[in-house]
């Protein structure tokens, strides 16, 4: 899932991950979108999930507002917007993380909240804020098929 609406592009100069006031954050609309996405997932039969997120506040806030269970920061979901040369390496980390999940997540759904650059590198398509991707992956965590799910209103 791409984080919900956070107006702007990138982050301000000199932002830090441990201080949300230095980052681009969710708007009120983005907060409402995240809540709506959580309600939609519950209506689809996902009452709880194994939720992992990027360390950026807009992603953590989106993940928490889904209200699907505890949220864990996962380094493999970190943005590389500031250094696009890291795209391939970061995507390999994500694939490795995803490949390990069937062994540990049990019957829980897996929900990953990240950034547009990460999703584009993983699936080859840009998606809008709050959109979700239902991905079928192989045993190496590489995507073999997907369904784009537009942000629920």
Coordinates of N, CA and C in Angstrom, one line a residue, residues 33-145:
X33 N -8.5 9.0 4.7 CA -8.3 7.9 3.7 C -7.7 6.7 4.3
X34 N -6.8 6.8 5.3 CA -6.2 5.6 5.9 C -7.3 4.9 6.8
X35 N -8.1 5.7 7.5 CA -9.2 5.1 8.2 C -10.2 4.3 7.3
X36 N -10.5 5.0 6.2 CA -11.4 4.3 5.2 C -10.8 3.0 4.6
X37 N -9.5 3.1 4.4 CA -8.9 1.9 3.9 C -8.9 0.7 4.9
X38 N -8.7 1.1 6.1 CA -8.8 0.0 7.2 C -10.2 -0.5 7.3
X39 N -11.2 0.3 7.2 CA -12.6 -0.2 7.2 C -12.9 -1.1 6.0
X40 N -12.4 -0.7 4.8 CA -12.6 -1.4 3.6 C -11.9 -2.8 3.7
X41 N -10.7 -2.9 4.2 CA -10.0 -4.1 4.4 C -10.8 -5.0 5.4
X42 N -11.3 -4.5 6.4 CA -12.1 -5.3 7.4 C -13.4 -5.9 6.7
X43 N -14.0 -5.0 5.8 CA -15.2 -5.5 5.1 C -14.8 -6.6 4.1
X44 N -13.5 -6.7 3.7 CA -13.1 -7.7 2.7 C -12.7 -9.0 3.5
X45 N -12.8 -9.0 4.8 CA -12.5 -10.2 5.6 C -11.1 -10.2 6.2
X46 N -10.5 -9.0 6.3 CA -9.2 -8.8 6.9 C -9.4 -8.1 8.3
X47 N -9.8 -8.8 9.3 CA -10.0 -8.1 10.6 C -8.7 -7.7 11.3
X48 N -7.6 -8.4 11.1 CA -6.3 -8.1 11.6 C -5.3 -8.5 10.6
X49 N -4.1 -7.9 10.7 CA -3.1 -8.2 9.7 C -1.7 -8.1 10.4
X50 N -0.7 -8.6 9.7 CA 0.7 -8.5 10.1 C 1.1 -7.2 9.3
X51 N 1.2 -6.1 10.0 CA 1.4 -4.8 9.3 C 2.8 -4.3 9.5
X52 N 3.5 -4.0 8.4 CA 4.9 -3.5 8.4 C 4.9 -2.2 7.6
X53 N 5.7 -1.3 8.0 CA 5.7 0.0 7.4 C 7.2 0.6 7.3
X54 N 7.3 1.6 6.4 CA 8.5 2.4 6.3 C 8.6 3.2 7.6
X55 N 9.8 3.7 7.9 CA 10.0 4.5 9.1 C 9.5 5.9 8.9
X56 N 9.2 6.4 7.7 CA 8.7 7.7 7.6 C 7.3 7.9 8.2
X57 N 7.1 9.0 8.9 CA 5.9 9.3 9.7 C 4.6 9.1 8.9
X58 N 4.6 9.5 7.6 CA 3.4 9.4 6.8 C 3.0 8.0 6.6
X59 N 4.0 7.1 6.5 CA 3.7 5.7 6.3 C 3.3 5.1 7.7
X60 N 4.0 5.4 8.7 CA 3.7 4.9 10.1 C 2.3 5.3 10.4
X61 N 1.9 6.6 10.2 CA 0.6 7.1 10.5 C -0.5 6.3 9.7
X62 N -0.2 6.1 8.4 CA -1.2 5.4 7.6 C -1.4 4.0 8.1
X63 N -0.3 3.3 8.4 CA -0.3 1.9 9.0 C -1.1 1.9 10.3
X64 N -0.9 2.8 11.2 CA -1.6 2.8 12.5 C -3.0 3.1 12.3
X65 N -3.4 4.0 11.4 CA -4.8 4.4 11.2 C -5.6 3.3 10.5
X66 N -5.0 2.3 9.9 CA -5.7 1.2 9.4 C -6.4 0.4 10.5
X67 N -5.8 0.4 11.7 CA -6.3 -0.3 12.9 C -6.5 -1.8 12.6
X68 N -5.4 -2.4 12.1 CA -5.4 -3.8 11.8 C -4.5 -4.6 12.8
X69 N -3.9 -3.9 13.7 CA -3.1 -4.6 14.7 C -1.8 -3.8 14.8
X70 N -0.8 -4.4 15.6 CA 0.5 -3.8 15.8 C 1.2 -3.5 14.5
X71 N 1.9 -2.4 14.5 CA 2.7 -2.0 13.3 C 4.2 -2.1 13.6
X72 N 4.9 -2.7 12.7 CA 6.3 -2.9 12.8 C 7.1 -2.1 11.7
X73 N 8.1 -1.3 12.1 CA 8.9 -0.6 11.1 C 9.8 -1.7 10.4
X74 N 9.8 -1.7 9.1 CA 10.6 -2.6 8.3 C 11.6 -1.8 7.4
X75 N 12.9 -1.9 7.6 CA 13.9 -1.2 6.8 C 13.7 -1.5 5.3
X76 N 13.3 -2.7 4.9 CA 13.1 -3.0 3.5 C 12.1 -2.1 2.8
X77 N 11.3 -1.4 3.6 CA 10.2 -0.5 3.0 C 10.6 0.9 3.0
X78 N 11.9 1.2 3.4 CA 12.4 2.6 3.5 C 12.4 3.2 2.1
X79 N 12.1 4.5 2.0 CA 12.2 5.2 0.7 C 13.6 5.4 0.3
X80 N 13.8 5.4 -1.0 CA 15.1 5.7 -1.6 C 15.0 6.9 -2.5
X81 N 13.9 7.7 -2.3 CA 13.6 8.9 -3.2 C 14.8 9.8 -3.2
X82 N 15.5 10.0 -2.1 CA 16.7 10.9 -2.0 C 17.9 10.3 -2.7
X83 N 17.9 9.1 -3.0 CA 19.1 8.4 -3.7 C 18.6 7.3 -4.6
X84 N 18.1 7.6 -5.8 CA 17.5 6.7 -6.7 C 18.4 5.6 -7.1
X85 N 19.7 5.8 -6.9 CA 20.7 4.7 -7.3 C 20.5 3.5 -6.4
X86 N 19.8 3.7 -5.2 CA 19.6 2.6 -4.3 C 18.4 1.7 -4.7
X87 N 17.7 2.0 -5.8 CA 16.4 1.4 -6.1 C 16.6 -0.2 -6.2
X88 N 17.5 -0.6 -7.0 CA 17.7 -2.1 -7.2 C 18.0 -2.8 -5.9
X89 N 19.0 -2.3 -5.1 CA 19.4 -2.9 -3.9 C 18.2 -2.9 -2.9
X90 N 17.5 -1.8 -2.8 CA 16.4 -1.7 -1.8 C 15.3 -2.7 -2.2
X91 N 15.0 -2.8 -3.5 CA 14.0 -3.7 -4.0 C 14.4 -5.2 -3.7
X92 N 15.7 -5.5 -3.8 CA 16.2 -6.8 -3.4 C 15.9 -7.1 -2.0
X93 N 16.1 -6.1 -1.1 CA 15.9 -6.3 0.3 C 14.4 -6.5 0.5
X94 N 13.5 -5.8 -0.2 CA 12.1 -6.0 -0.1 C 11.7 -7.4 -0.5
X95 N 12.2 -7.9 -1.6 CA 11.9 -9.2 -2.1 C 12.3 -10.3 -1.1
X96 N 13.5 -10.1 -0.5 CA 14.0 -11.0 0.5 C 13.1 -11.0 1.7
X97 N 12.6 -9.9 2.2 CA 11.7 -9.7 3.3 C 10.4 -10.5 3.0
X98 N 9.8 -10.2 1.8 CA 8.6 -10.8 1.4 C 8.7 -12.3 1.3
X99 N 9.8 -12.8 0.8 CA 10.0 -14.2 0.6 C 10.0 -14.9 2.0
X100 N 10.4 -14.3 3.0 CA 10.5 -14.9 4.4 C 9.1 -14.9 5.1
X101 N 8.2 -14.1 4.6 CA 6.9 -13.9 5.3 C 6.1 -15.1 5.4
X102 N 5.9 -15.9 4.4 CA 5.0 -17.1 4.5 C 5.4 -18.1 5.6
X103 N 6.7 -18.1 5.9 CA 7.2 -18.9 7.0 C 6.9 -18.4 8.4
X104 N 6.6 -17.1 8.5 CA 6.5 -16.5 9.8 C 5.1 -15.9 10.1
X105 N 4.4 -15.5 9.1 CA 3.1 -14.8 9.3 C 1.9 -15.6 9.7
X106 N 2.0 -16.9 9.5 CA 0.8 -17.7 9.8 C -0.3 -17.4 8.8
X107 N -1.5 -17.4 9.3 CA -2.7 -17.1 8.4 C -3.0 -15.7 8.3
X108 N -2.3 -14.8 9.0 CA -2.5 -13.4 9.0 C -2.3 -12.8 7.6
X109 N -3.1 -11.9 7.2 CA -2.8 -11.1 6.0 C -1.5 -10.3 6.2
X110 N -0.8 -10.0 5.2 CA 0.4 -9.2 5.2 C 0.1 -7.9 4.6
X111 N 0.3 -6.8 5.3 CA 0.0 -5.4 4.8 C 1.3 -4.7 4.9
X112 N 1.8 -4.1 3.8 CA 3.0 -3.3 3.8 C 2.7 -1.9 3.3
X113 N 3.1 -0.9 4.1 CA 2.9 0.5 3.8 C 4.2 1.1 3.4
X114 N 4.3 1.7 2.2 CA 5.6 2.2 1.8 C 5.3 3.4 0.8
X115 N 6.3 3.7 0.0 CA 6.3 4.9 -0.9 C 6.2 4.6 -2.3
X116 N 5.8 5.6 -3.1 CA 5.6 5.4 -4.6 C 6.9 4.8 -5.2
X117 N 8.1 5.3 -4.9 CA 9.3 4.8 -5.6 C 9.5 3.3 -5.3
X118 N 9.2 2.9 -4.1 CA 9.4 1.5 -3.8 C 8.4 0.6 -4.6
X119 N 7.1 1.1 -4.6 CA 6.1 0.3 -5.3 C 6.4 0.3 -6.8
X120 N 6.9 1.4 -7.4 CA 7.2 1.4 -8.8 C 8.3 0.5 -9.1
X121 N 9.3 0.4 -8.2 CA 10.5 -0.5 -8.5 C 10.0 -1.9 -8.4
X122 N 9.1 -2.2 -7.5 CA 8.6 -3.6 -7.2 C 7.7 -4.1 -8.4
X123 N 6.8 -3.2 -8.8 CA 5.8 -3.6 -9.8 C 5.8 -3.0 -11.1
X124 N 6.6 -1.9 -11.3 CA 6.7 -1.2 -12.5 C 5.6 -0.3 -12.9
X125 N 4.9 0.1 -11.9 CA 3.7 1.0 -12.1 C 3.6 2.1 -11.0
X126 N 3.3 3.3 -11.4 CA 3.0 4.3 -10.3 C 1.6 4.1 -9.9
X127 N 1.4 4.3 -8.6 CA 0.0 4.3 -8.1 C -0.2 5.5 -7.2
X128 N -1.5 5.8 -7.0 CA -1.9 7.0 -6.3 C -1.8 6.8 -4.8
X129 N -1.7 7.9 -4.1 CA -1.7 7.9 -2.6 C -2.9 7.0 -2.1
X130 N -2.6 6.1 -1.2 CA -3.7 5.3 -0.6 C -4.1 4.1 -1.4
X131 N -3.6 4.0 -2.7 CA -3.9 2.8 -3.5 C -3.2 1.6 -2.9
X132 N -3.8 0.4 -3.2 CA -3.2 -0.9 -2.7 C -2.9 -1.8 -3.9
X133 N -2.0 -2.7 -3.7 CA -1.6 -3.7 -4.7 C -1.7 -5.0 -4.0
X134 N -2.6 -5.9 -4.6 CA -2.7 -7.3 -4.1 C -1.7 -8.0 -5.0
X135 N -0.6 -8.5 -4.4 CA 0.5 -9.1 -5.2 C 0.6 -10.6 -5.0
X136 N 0.8 -11.3 -6.1 CA 1.1 -12.7 -6.0 C 2.6 -12.7 -6.3
X137 N 3.3 -13.4 -5.4 CA 4.8 -13.5 -5.4 C 5.2 -14.9 -5.5
X138 N 6.5 -15.1 -6.1 CA 7.0 -16.4 -6.1 C 7.8 -16.7 -4.8
X139 N 8.5 -17.8 -4.7 CA 9.1 -18.2 -3.5 C 10.3 -17.3 -3.2
X140 N 10.8 -16.4 -4.1 CA 11.9 -15.5 -3.9 C 11.4 -14.1 -3.6
X141 N 10.1 -13.9 -3.5 CA 9.5 -12.6 -3.2 C 9.3 -11.7 -4.4
X142 N 9.5 -12.2 -5.6 CA 9.4 -11.4 -6.8 C 7.9 -11.5 -7.2
X143 N 7.4 -10.4 -7.6 CA 6.0 -10.3 -8.0 C 5.8 -11.0 -9.4
X144 N 4.8 -11.9 -9.5 CA 4.5 -12.6 -10.7 C 3.1 -12.1 -11.3
X145 N 2.3 -11.5 -10.4 CA 1.0 -11.0 -10.9 C 0.5 -10.0 -9.8

